Amino acid sequence: MDRIDLRSDTVTLPSPRMRQAMAEAPVGDDQYGEDPSVNRLQERIAELLGKEAALFVPSGVMANLVAVTTHTRPAEEVILEEWAHTSRFESGGIGSLAHVLTRTLRSDRGLMDADEIARWISSGNEHTPRTGLVCVEQTHNFHGGAVVPLDGLRRIREVCHARGVPVHMDGARMWNAVAASGVSGADYAACADTVSFCLSKGLCAPVGSLLCGPAEFIARARFARKRLGGGMRQSGVIAAAGLVALRDMRERLADDHVRARRIAERLASLGGFAVDLAAVQTNIVFVRLEKLDPARVVEAAAKDGLLLYATGPQQIRFVTHHDVDDDDVARLLQFRERLAARG
Ligand SMILES: *Cc1c(COP(=O)(O)O)cnc(C)c1O
């Protein structure tokens, strides 16, 4: 029986076109700036997002860490949302390696209140750390892949810029937000000084993320990447897959959203599974189990060839992606019905 992997969109495999582009990619030593495929990818994305420059890095975590390191100095404070990936799921990197403090704020489905941010921004003094950066996330992973609204992001940019504080957008799944809302990537990117996103999630590339921003910032970010061990050599082999990912994979993300919606609506109607349907806007569905133990559901599902991710004591996450089709969704729903029948 085929496995259906709904744990994450990070499990997507590179397409045959990506494999071919990788085999044929012109390459050089990127630490001399001489890899033509990396340069093309960086130029292409900077142009697409209306930023001056971009930097190819091995992972989304490194993109965020390089961004925080480059924007801030040690002992400054970074304001983030309380469930932000950068504060909760990046192994404490910004604290232990960028030496910053974090102040996390509650939000409305991923959107922090701009006035509350303004109240916390500090220009620093002998006692109080200076606010060095505000981070926003798009889409918001642990708010169920919610699309953070453009006007709210613009308000955050306004209050930050009025106080001279830069904004970084962790746009790991920004292209899902673009597909779901119709807002352009450039319009989202304009809400932040720097923006990063993953090529290796819904876009299906095997490796890599991009960090985009002003040319002067990206030049300093190259230094931070090198210092963190993320400088690469003939990385055009993977950048070539990224170029195909950007060309072939952005539009089809809308299909993943339709399937996530179908899963959410069916599960919500079956009872025992609580789903905040309004939060299901892209390819992520968080389900709260009213009685069942998530670990046991995950185990039972695995026996049926369905891989799920228990994200909390009462919670399971489903993520749709390129390698999940309509038949797979049907099989998931049949499993749920069998589970209900078993009680
Ligand atoms: C996945 C993810 C990252 C990190 O990406 P990796 O490529 O796994 O390092 C960062 N931010 C968010 C919101 C993510 O979902």
GROMACS .gro file of C-alpha atoms and ligand atoms in nm:
model
  358
    1MET     CA    1   0.000   0.000   0.000
    2ASP     CA    2   0.129   0.346  -0.091
    3ARG     CA    3   0.221   0.574   0.194
    4ILE     CA    4   0.042   0.906   0.222
    5ASP     CA    5   0.252   1.155   0.409
    6LEU     CA    6   0.054   1.443   0.558
    7ARG     CA    7   0.310   1.534   0.825
    8SER     CA    8   0.446   1.832   0.634
    9ASP     CA    9   0.501   1.981   0.289
   10THR     CA   10   0.874   1.945   0.355
   11VAL     CA   11   0.841   1.579   0.246
   12THR     CA   12   0.777   1.677  -0.118
   13LEU     CA   13   1.020   1.528  -0.368
   14PRO     CA   14   1.192   1.716  -0.652
   15SER     CA   15   1.010   1.684  -0.987
   16PRO     CA   16   1.169   1.517  -1.294
   17ARG     CA   17   1.218   1.867  -1.444
   18MET     CA   18   1.409   1.969  -1.133
   19ARG     CA   19   1.628   1.659  -1.155
   20GLN     CA   20   1.705   1.739  -1.515
   21ALA     CA   21   1.781   2.105  -1.445
   22MET     CA   22   2.011   1.996  -1.161
   23ALA     CA   23   2.201   1.760  -1.390
   24GLU     CA   24   2.250   2.031  -1.651
   25ALA     CA   25   2.310   2.334  -1.425
   26PRO     CA   26   2.611   2.553  -1.501
   27VAL     CA   27   2.801   2.590  -1.173
   28GLY     CA   28   3.102   2.764  -1.016
   29ASP     CA   29   3.235   2.855  -0.674
   30ASP     CA   30   2.962   3.060  -0.507
   31GLN     CA   31   3.198   3.190  -0.240
   32TYR     CA   32   3.370   3.380  -0.523
   33GLY     CA   33   3.023   3.482  -0.647
   34GLU     CA   34   3.088   3.267  -0.955
   35ASP     CA   35   2.801   3.021  -0.961
   36PRO     CA   36   2.583   3.128  -1.255
   37SER     CA   37   2.282   2.923  -1.139
   38VAL     CA   38   2.291   3.067  -0.785
   39ASN     CA   39   2.332   3.417  -0.928
   40ARG     CA   40   2.036   3.367  -1.160
   41LEU     CA   41   1.817   3.241  -0.877
   42GLN     CA   42   1.913   3.533  -0.651
   43GLU     CA   43   1.855   3.789  -0.928
   44ARG     CA   44   1.526   3.633  -1.032
   45ILE     CA   45   1.380   3.638  -0.682
   46ALA     CA   46   1.504   3.989  -0.600
   47GLU     CA   47   1.328   4.109  -0.914
   48LEU     CA   48   1.009   3.914  -0.838
   49LEU     CA   49   0.987   4.056  -0.485
   50GLY     CA   50   1.101   4.410  -0.570
   51LYS     CA   51   1.409   4.388  -0.347
   52GLU     CA   52   1.763   4.491  -0.445
   53ALA     CA   53   1.934   4.161  -0.372
   54ALA     CA   54   1.893   3.807  -0.242
   55LEU     CA   55   2.101   3.537  -0.078
   56PHE     CA   56   2.063   3.161  -0.125
   57VAL     CA   57   2.095   2.974   0.206
   58PRO     CA   58   2.064   2.603   0.296
   59SER     CA   59   1.748   2.628   0.510
   60GLY     CA   60   1.467   2.850   0.633
   61VAL     CA   61   1.609   2.837   0.983
   62MET     CA   62   1.940   2.971   0.854
   63ALA     CA   63   1.765   3.245   0.656
   64ASN     CA   64   1.597   3.368   0.975
   65LEU     CA   65   1.912   3.335   1.183
   66VAL     CA   66   2.121   3.522   0.926
   67ALA     CA   67   1.850   3.791   0.911
   68VAL     CA   68   1.833   3.835   1.289
   69THR     CA   69   2.213   3.832   1.323
   70THR     CA   70   2.251   4.093   1.051
   71HIS     CA   71   1.972   4.325   1.170
   72THR     CA   72   2.064   4.326   1.539
   73ARG     CA   73   2.345   4.353   1.790
   74PRO     CA   74   2.385   4.129   2.097
   75ALA     CA   75   2.153   4.214   2.389
   76GLU     CA   76   1.897   4.384   2.169
   77GLU     CA   77   1.536   4.268   2.184
   78VAL     CA   78   1.343   4.109   1.897
   79ILE     CA   79   0.963   4.127   1.900
   80LEU     CA   80   0.785   3.818   1.762
   81GLU     CA   81   0.447   3.651   1.776
   82GLU     CA   82   0.414   3.400   2.064
   83TRP     CA   83   0.397   3.095   1.831
   84ALA     CA   84   0.651   3.230   1.581
   85HIS     CA   85   0.858   2.956   1.424
   86THR     CA   86   1.170   3.169   1.481
   87SER     CA   87   1.114   3.179   1.855
   88ARG     CA   88   0.961   2.833   1.915
   89PHE     CA   89   1.097   2.591   1.655
   90GLU     CA   90   1.445   2.700   1.557
   91SER     CA   91   1.638   2.536   1.840
   92GLY     CA   92   1.693   2.860   2.031
   93GLY     CA   93   1.928   2.983   1.758
   94ILE     CA   94   1.851   3.353   1.776
   95GLY     CA   95   1.907   3.355   2.153
   96SER     CA   96   2.217   3.138   2.161
   97LEU     CA   97   2.384   3.249   1.838
   98ALA     CA   98   2.255   3.601   1.766
   99HIS     CA   99   2.252   3.676   2.144
  100VAL     CA  100   1.922   3.864   2.135
  101LEU     CA  101   1.634   3.867   2.379
  102THR     CA  102   1.290   3.781   2.253
  103ARG     CA  103   0.963   3.948   2.344
  104THR     CA  104   0.668   3.749   2.221
  105LEU     CA  105   0.321   3.897   2.177
  106ARG     CA  106  -0.017   3.734   2.135
  107SER     CA  107  -0.192   3.775   1.806
  108ASP     CA  108  -0.516   3.742   1.619
  109ARG     CA  109  -0.445   3.436   1.398
  110GLY     CA  110  -0.083   3.536   1.351
  111LEU     CA  111  -0.133   3.911   1.318
  112MET     CA  112   0.017   4.104   1.609
  113ASP     CA  113  -0.146   4.432   1.710
  114ALA     CA  114   0.059   4.721   1.571
  115ASP     CA  115  -0.027   4.947   1.866
  116GLU     CA  116   0.093   4.683   2.111
  117ILE     CA  117   0.418   4.650   1.915
  118ALA     CA  118   0.455   5.029   1.931
  119ARG     CA  119   0.410   5.018   2.310
  120TRP     CA  120   0.691   4.764   2.345
  121ILE     CA  121   0.942   4.928   2.112
  122SER     CA  122   1.225   5.074   2.313
  123SER     CA  123   1.506   5.297   2.192
  124GLY     CA  124   1.709   5.156   2.481
  125ASN     CA  125   1.895   5.313   2.767
  126GLU     CA  126   2.139   5.216   3.038
  127HIS     CA  127   1.886   4.964   3.179
  128THR     CA  128   1.657   4.858   2.898
  129PRO     CA  129   1.757   4.672   2.583
  130ARG     CA  130   1.696   4.847   2.256
  131THR     CA  131   1.442   4.691   2.019
  132GLY     CA  132   1.650   4.575   1.724
  133LEU     CA  133   1.392   4.402   1.506
  134VAL     CA  134   1.030   4.298   1.466
  135CYS     CA  135   0.961   3.962   1.298
  136VAL     CA  136   0.635   3.867   1.128
  137GLU     CA  137   0.544   3.528   0.979
  138GLN     CA  138   0.357   3.454   0.653
  139THR     CA  139   0.169   3.220   0.636
  140HIS     CA  140   0.153   3.162   1.009
  141ASN     CA  141   0.244   2.797   1.060
  142PHE     CA  142   0.113   2.734   1.412
  143HIS     CA  143  -0.197   2.942   1.353
  144GLY     CA  144  -0.299   2.679   1.100
  145GLY     CA  145  -0.135   2.830   0.792
  146ALA     CA  146  -0.344   3.146   0.830
  147VAL     CA  147  -0.275   3.425   0.583
  148VAL     CA  148  -0.168   3.734   0.774
  149PRO     CA  149  -0.362   4.025   0.618
  150LEU     CA  150  -0.177   4.282   0.408
  151ASP     CA  151  -0.325   4.589   0.576
  152GLY     CA  152  -0.221   4.461   0.921
  153LEU     CA  153   0.133   4.400   0.798
  154ARG     CA  154   0.143   4.751   0.653
  155ARG     CA  155   0.039   4.897   0.988
  156ILE     CA  156   0.321   4.704   1.158
  157ARG     CA  157   0.570   4.837   0.904
  158GLU     CA  158   0.446   5.193   0.967
  159VAL     CA  159   0.483   5.184   1.344
  160CYS     CA  160   0.824   5.015   1.319
  161HIS     CA  161   0.961   5.254   1.061
  162ALA     CA  162   0.834   5.554   1.256
  163ARG     CA  163   1.061   5.431   1.538
  164GLY     CA  164   1.354   5.326   1.317
  165VAL     CA  165   1.305   4.952   1.379
  166PRO     CA  166   1.343   4.714   1.082
  167VAL     CA  167   1.093   4.437   1.003
  168HIS     CA  168   1.186   4.084   0.891
  169MET     CA  169   0.923   3.858   0.736
  170ASP     CA  170   0.964   3.485   0.785
  171GLY     CA  171   0.776   3.401   0.468
  172ALA     CA  172   0.858   3.029   0.471
  173ARG     CA  173   0.516   2.968   0.308
  174MET     CA  174   0.468   3.314   0.164
  175TRP     CA  175   0.381   3.171  -0.178
  176ASN     CA  176   0.088   2.989  -0.018
  177ALA     CA  177  -0.035   3.328   0.105
  178VAL     CA  178   0.005   3.467  -0.247
  179ALA     CA  179  -0.190   3.176  -0.398
  180ALA     CA  180  -0.465   3.203  -0.135
  181SER     CA  181  -0.512   3.581  -0.129
  182GLY     CA  182  -0.418   3.700  -0.477
  183VAL     CA  183  -0.190   3.963  -0.318
  184SER     CA  184   0.146   3.968  -0.500
  185GLY     CA  185   0.469   3.848  -0.343
  186ALA     CA  186   0.610   4.198  -0.401
  187ASP     CA  187   0.324   4.357  -0.205
  188TYR     CA  188   0.383   4.127   0.092
  189ALA     CA  189   0.760   4.180   0.066
  190ALA     CA  190   0.710   4.557   0.069
  191CYS     CA  191   0.575   4.523   0.425
  192ALA     CA  192   0.920   4.422   0.548
  193ASP     CA  193   1.280   4.531   0.505
  194THR     CA  194   1.386   4.171   0.454
  195VAL     CA  195   1.191   3.860   0.365
  196SER     CA  196   1.284   3.491   0.356
  197PHE     CA  197   1.102   3.194   0.209
  198CYS     CA  198   1.154   2.820   0.159
  199LEU     CA  199   1.198   2.655  -0.178
  200SER     CA  200   1.179   2.314  -0.015
  201LYS     CA  201   0.823   2.311   0.122
  202GLY     CA  202   0.522   2.340  -0.106
  203LEU     CA  203   0.748   2.446  -0.392
  204CYS     CA  204   0.908   2.097  -0.385
  205ALA     CA  205   1.276   2.187  -0.433
  206PRO     CA  206   1.507   1.950  -0.245
  207VAL     CA  207   1.706   2.213  -0.050
  208GLY     CA  208   1.723   2.585   0.006
  209SER     CA  209   1.573   2.914   0.111
  210LEU     CA  210   1.620   3.272   0.000
  211LEU     CA  211   1.673   3.586   0.205
  212CYS     CA  212   1.594   3.909   0.018
  213GLY     CA  213   1.652   4.273   0.104
  214PRO     CA  214   1.861   4.583   0.038
  215ALA     CA  215   2.196   4.523  -0.139
  216GLU     CA  216   2.393   4.666   0.152
  217PHE     CA  217   2.211   4.431   0.396
  218ILE     CA  218   2.262   4.125   0.176
  219ALA     CA  219   2.635   4.199   0.153
  220ARG     CA  220   2.651   4.185   0.534
  221ALA     CA  221   2.424   3.881   0.539
  222ARG     CA  222   2.683   3.698   0.323
  223PHE     CA  223   2.929   3.749   0.605
  224ALA     CA  224   2.681   3.612   0.864
  225ARG     CA  225   2.602   3.309   0.643
  226LYS     CA  226   2.972   3.229   0.609
  227ARG     CA  227   3.030   3.266   0.983
  228LEU     CA  228   2.743   3.024   1.052
  229GLY     CA  229   2.892   2.770   0.814
  230GLY     CA  230   2.633   2.823   0.543
  231GLY     CA  231   2.869   2.938   0.266
  232MET     CA  232   2.844   2.690  -0.020
  233ARG     CA  233   3.047   2.614  -0.332
  234GLN     CA  234   2.887   2.463  -0.646
  235SER     CA  235   2.542   2.515  -0.498
  236GLY     CA  236   2.407   2.589  -0.844
  237VAL     CA  237   2.317   2.219  -0.851
  238ILE     CA  238   2.044   2.289  -0.596
  239ALA     CA  239   1.973   2.646  -0.704
  240ALA     CA  240   1.877   2.506  -1.046
  241ALA     CA  241   1.596   2.309  -0.880
  242GLY     CA  242   1.490   2.630  -0.704
  243LEU     CA  243   1.452   2.808  -1.038
  244VAL     CA  244   1.226   2.529  -1.165
  245ALA     CA  245   1.033   2.539  -0.834
  246LEU     CA  246   0.961   2.910  -0.878
  247ARG     CA  247   0.850   2.859  -1.237
  248ASP     CA  248   0.641   2.541  -1.202
  249MET     CA  249   0.516   2.514  -0.848
  250ARG     CA  250   0.369   2.843  -0.733
  251GLU     CA  251   0.036   2.834  -0.912
  252ARG     CA  252  -0.050   2.478  -0.820
  253LEU     CA  253  -0.039   2.561  -0.445
  254ALA     CA  254  -0.406   2.657  -0.478
  255ASP     CA  255  -0.486   2.285  -0.538
  256ASP     CA  256  -0.332   2.202  -0.199
  257HIS     CA  257  -0.556   2.462  -0.040
  258VAL     CA  258  -0.870   2.309  -0.191
  259ARG     CA  259  -0.772   1.966  -0.055
  260ALA     CA  260  -0.690   2.102   0.292
  261ARG     CA  261  -1.031   2.268   0.297
  262ARG     CA  262  -1.200   1.941   0.199
  263ILE     CA  263  -1.020   1.754   0.477
  264ALA     CA  264  -1.108   2.023   0.732
  265GLU     CA  265  -1.475   2.038   0.641
  266ARG     CA  266  -1.519   1.659   0.638
  267LEU     CA  267  -1.337   1.610   0.968
  268ALA     CA  268  -1.534   1.891   1.131
  269SER     CA  269  -1.860   1.727   1.019
  270LEU     CA  270  -1.769   1.385   1.160
  271GLY     CA  271  -1.758   1.488   1.525
  272GLY     CA  272  -1.488   1.412   1.780
  273PHE     CA  273  -1.252   1.631   1.578
  274ALA     CA  274  -1.273   2.006   1.634
  275VAL     CA  275  -1.149   2.225   1.351
  276ASP     CA  276  -1.137   2.605   1.339
  277LEU     CA  277  -1.259   2.624   0.980
  278ALA     CA  278  -1.197   2.998   0.952
  279ALA     CA  279  -0.826   2.936   1.017
  280VAL     CA  280  -0.798   2.685   0.730
  281GLN     CA  281  -0.692   2.924   0.456
  282THR     CA  282  -0.400   2.743   0.295
  283ASN     CA  283  -0.249   2.392   0.312
  284ILE     CA  284  -0.242   2.330   0.689
  285VAL     CA  285  -0.521   2.184   0.902
  286PHE     CA  286  -0.492   2.170   1.280
  287VAL     CA  287  -0.743   1.937   1.441
  288ARG     CA  288  -0.820   1.925   1.810
  289LEU     CA  289  -0.920   1.581   1.935
  290GLU     CA  290  -1.202   1.596   2.182
  291LYS     CA  291  -1.151   1.247   2.333
  292LEU     CA  292  -0.901   1.042   2.136
  293ASP     CA  293  -0.532   1.041   2.220
  294PRO     CA  294  -0.334   1.197   1.931
  295ALA     CA  295  -0.041   0.958   1.975
  296ARG     CA  296  -0.277   0.659   1.933
  297VAL     CA  297  -0.450   0.810   1.632
  298VAL     CA  298  -0.111   0.875   1.470
  299GLU     CA  299  -0.011   0.514   1.542
  300ALA     CA  300  -0.335   0.368   1.404
  301ALA     CA  301  -0.306   0.589   1.095
  302ALA     CA  302   0.053   0.476   1.035
  303LYS     CA  303  -0.070   0.114   1.022
  304ASP     CA  304  -0.298   0.224   0.739
  305GLY     CA  305  -0.006   0.391   0.560
  306LEU     CA  306  -0.109   0.743   0.664
  307LEU     CA  307   0.159   0.956   0.824
  308LEU     CA  308   0.032   1.232   1.052
  309TYR     CA  309   0.198   1.463   1.303
  310ALA     CA  310   0.080   1.500   1.664
  311THR     CA  311   0.157   1.862   1.748
  312GLY     CA  312   0.024   1.872   2.103
  313PRO     CA  313  -0.149   1.673   2.377
  314GLN     CA  314  -0.483   1.711   2.195
  315GLN     CA  315  -0.378   1.814   1.850
  316ILE     CA  316  -0.290   1.668   1.511
  317ARG     CA  317  -0.167   1.854   1.205
  318PHE     CA  318  -0.242   1.763   0.843
  319VAL     CA  319  -0.049   1.932   0.563
  320THR     CA  320  -0.141   1.894   0.197
  321HIS     CA  321   0.116   1.924  -0.080
  322HIS     CA  322   0.218   1.826  -0.433
  323ASP     CA  323   0.242   1.455  -0.349
  324VAL     CA  324  -0.109   1.430  -0.198
  325ASP     CA  325  -0.388   1.388  -0.454
  326ASP     CA  326  -0.768   1.353  -0.441
  327ASP     CA  327  -0.749   0.974  -0.393
  328ASP     CA  328  -0.517   1.025  -0.097
  329VAL     CA  329  -0.763   1.267   0.061
  330ALA     CA  330  -1.041   1.010   0.009
  331ARG     CA  331  -0.828   0.744   0.179
  332LEU     CA  332  -0.764   0.973   0.475
  333LEU     CA  333  -1.137   1.035   0.515
  334GLN     CA  334  -1.212   0.662   0.494
  335PHE     CA  335  -0.959   0.603   0.769
  336ARG     CA  336  -1.136   0.862   0.980
  337GLU     CA  337  -1.469   0.687   0.924
  338ARG     CA  338  -1.322   0.349   1.023
  339LEU     CA  339  -1.178   0.510   1.332
  340ALA     CA  340  -1.520   0.652   1.418
  341ALA     CA  341  -1.680   0.310   1.365
  342ARG     CA  342  -1.427   0.149   1.597
  343GLY     CA  343  -1.509   0.418   1.855
  344LIG     C1  344   0.961   2.544   0.797
  344LIG     C2  345   0.965   2.680   0.852
  344LIG     C3  346   1.086   2.746   0.872
  344LIG     C4  347   1.221   2.678   0.859
  344LIG     O1  348   1.248   2.614   0.745
  344LIG     P1  349   1.356   2.496   0.729
  344LIG     O2  350   1.380   2.506   0.584
  344LIG     O3  351   1.290   2.373   0.775
  344LIG     O4  352   1.477   2.531   0.807
  344LIG     C5  353   1.083   2.877   0.915
  344LIG     N1  354   0.967   2.938   0.938
  344LIG     C6  355   0.847   2.878   0.923
  344LIG     C7  356   0.723   2.954   0.949
  344LIG     C8  357   0.842   2.747   0.879
  344LIG     O5  358   0.724   2.687   0.863
   0.00000   0.00000   0.00000
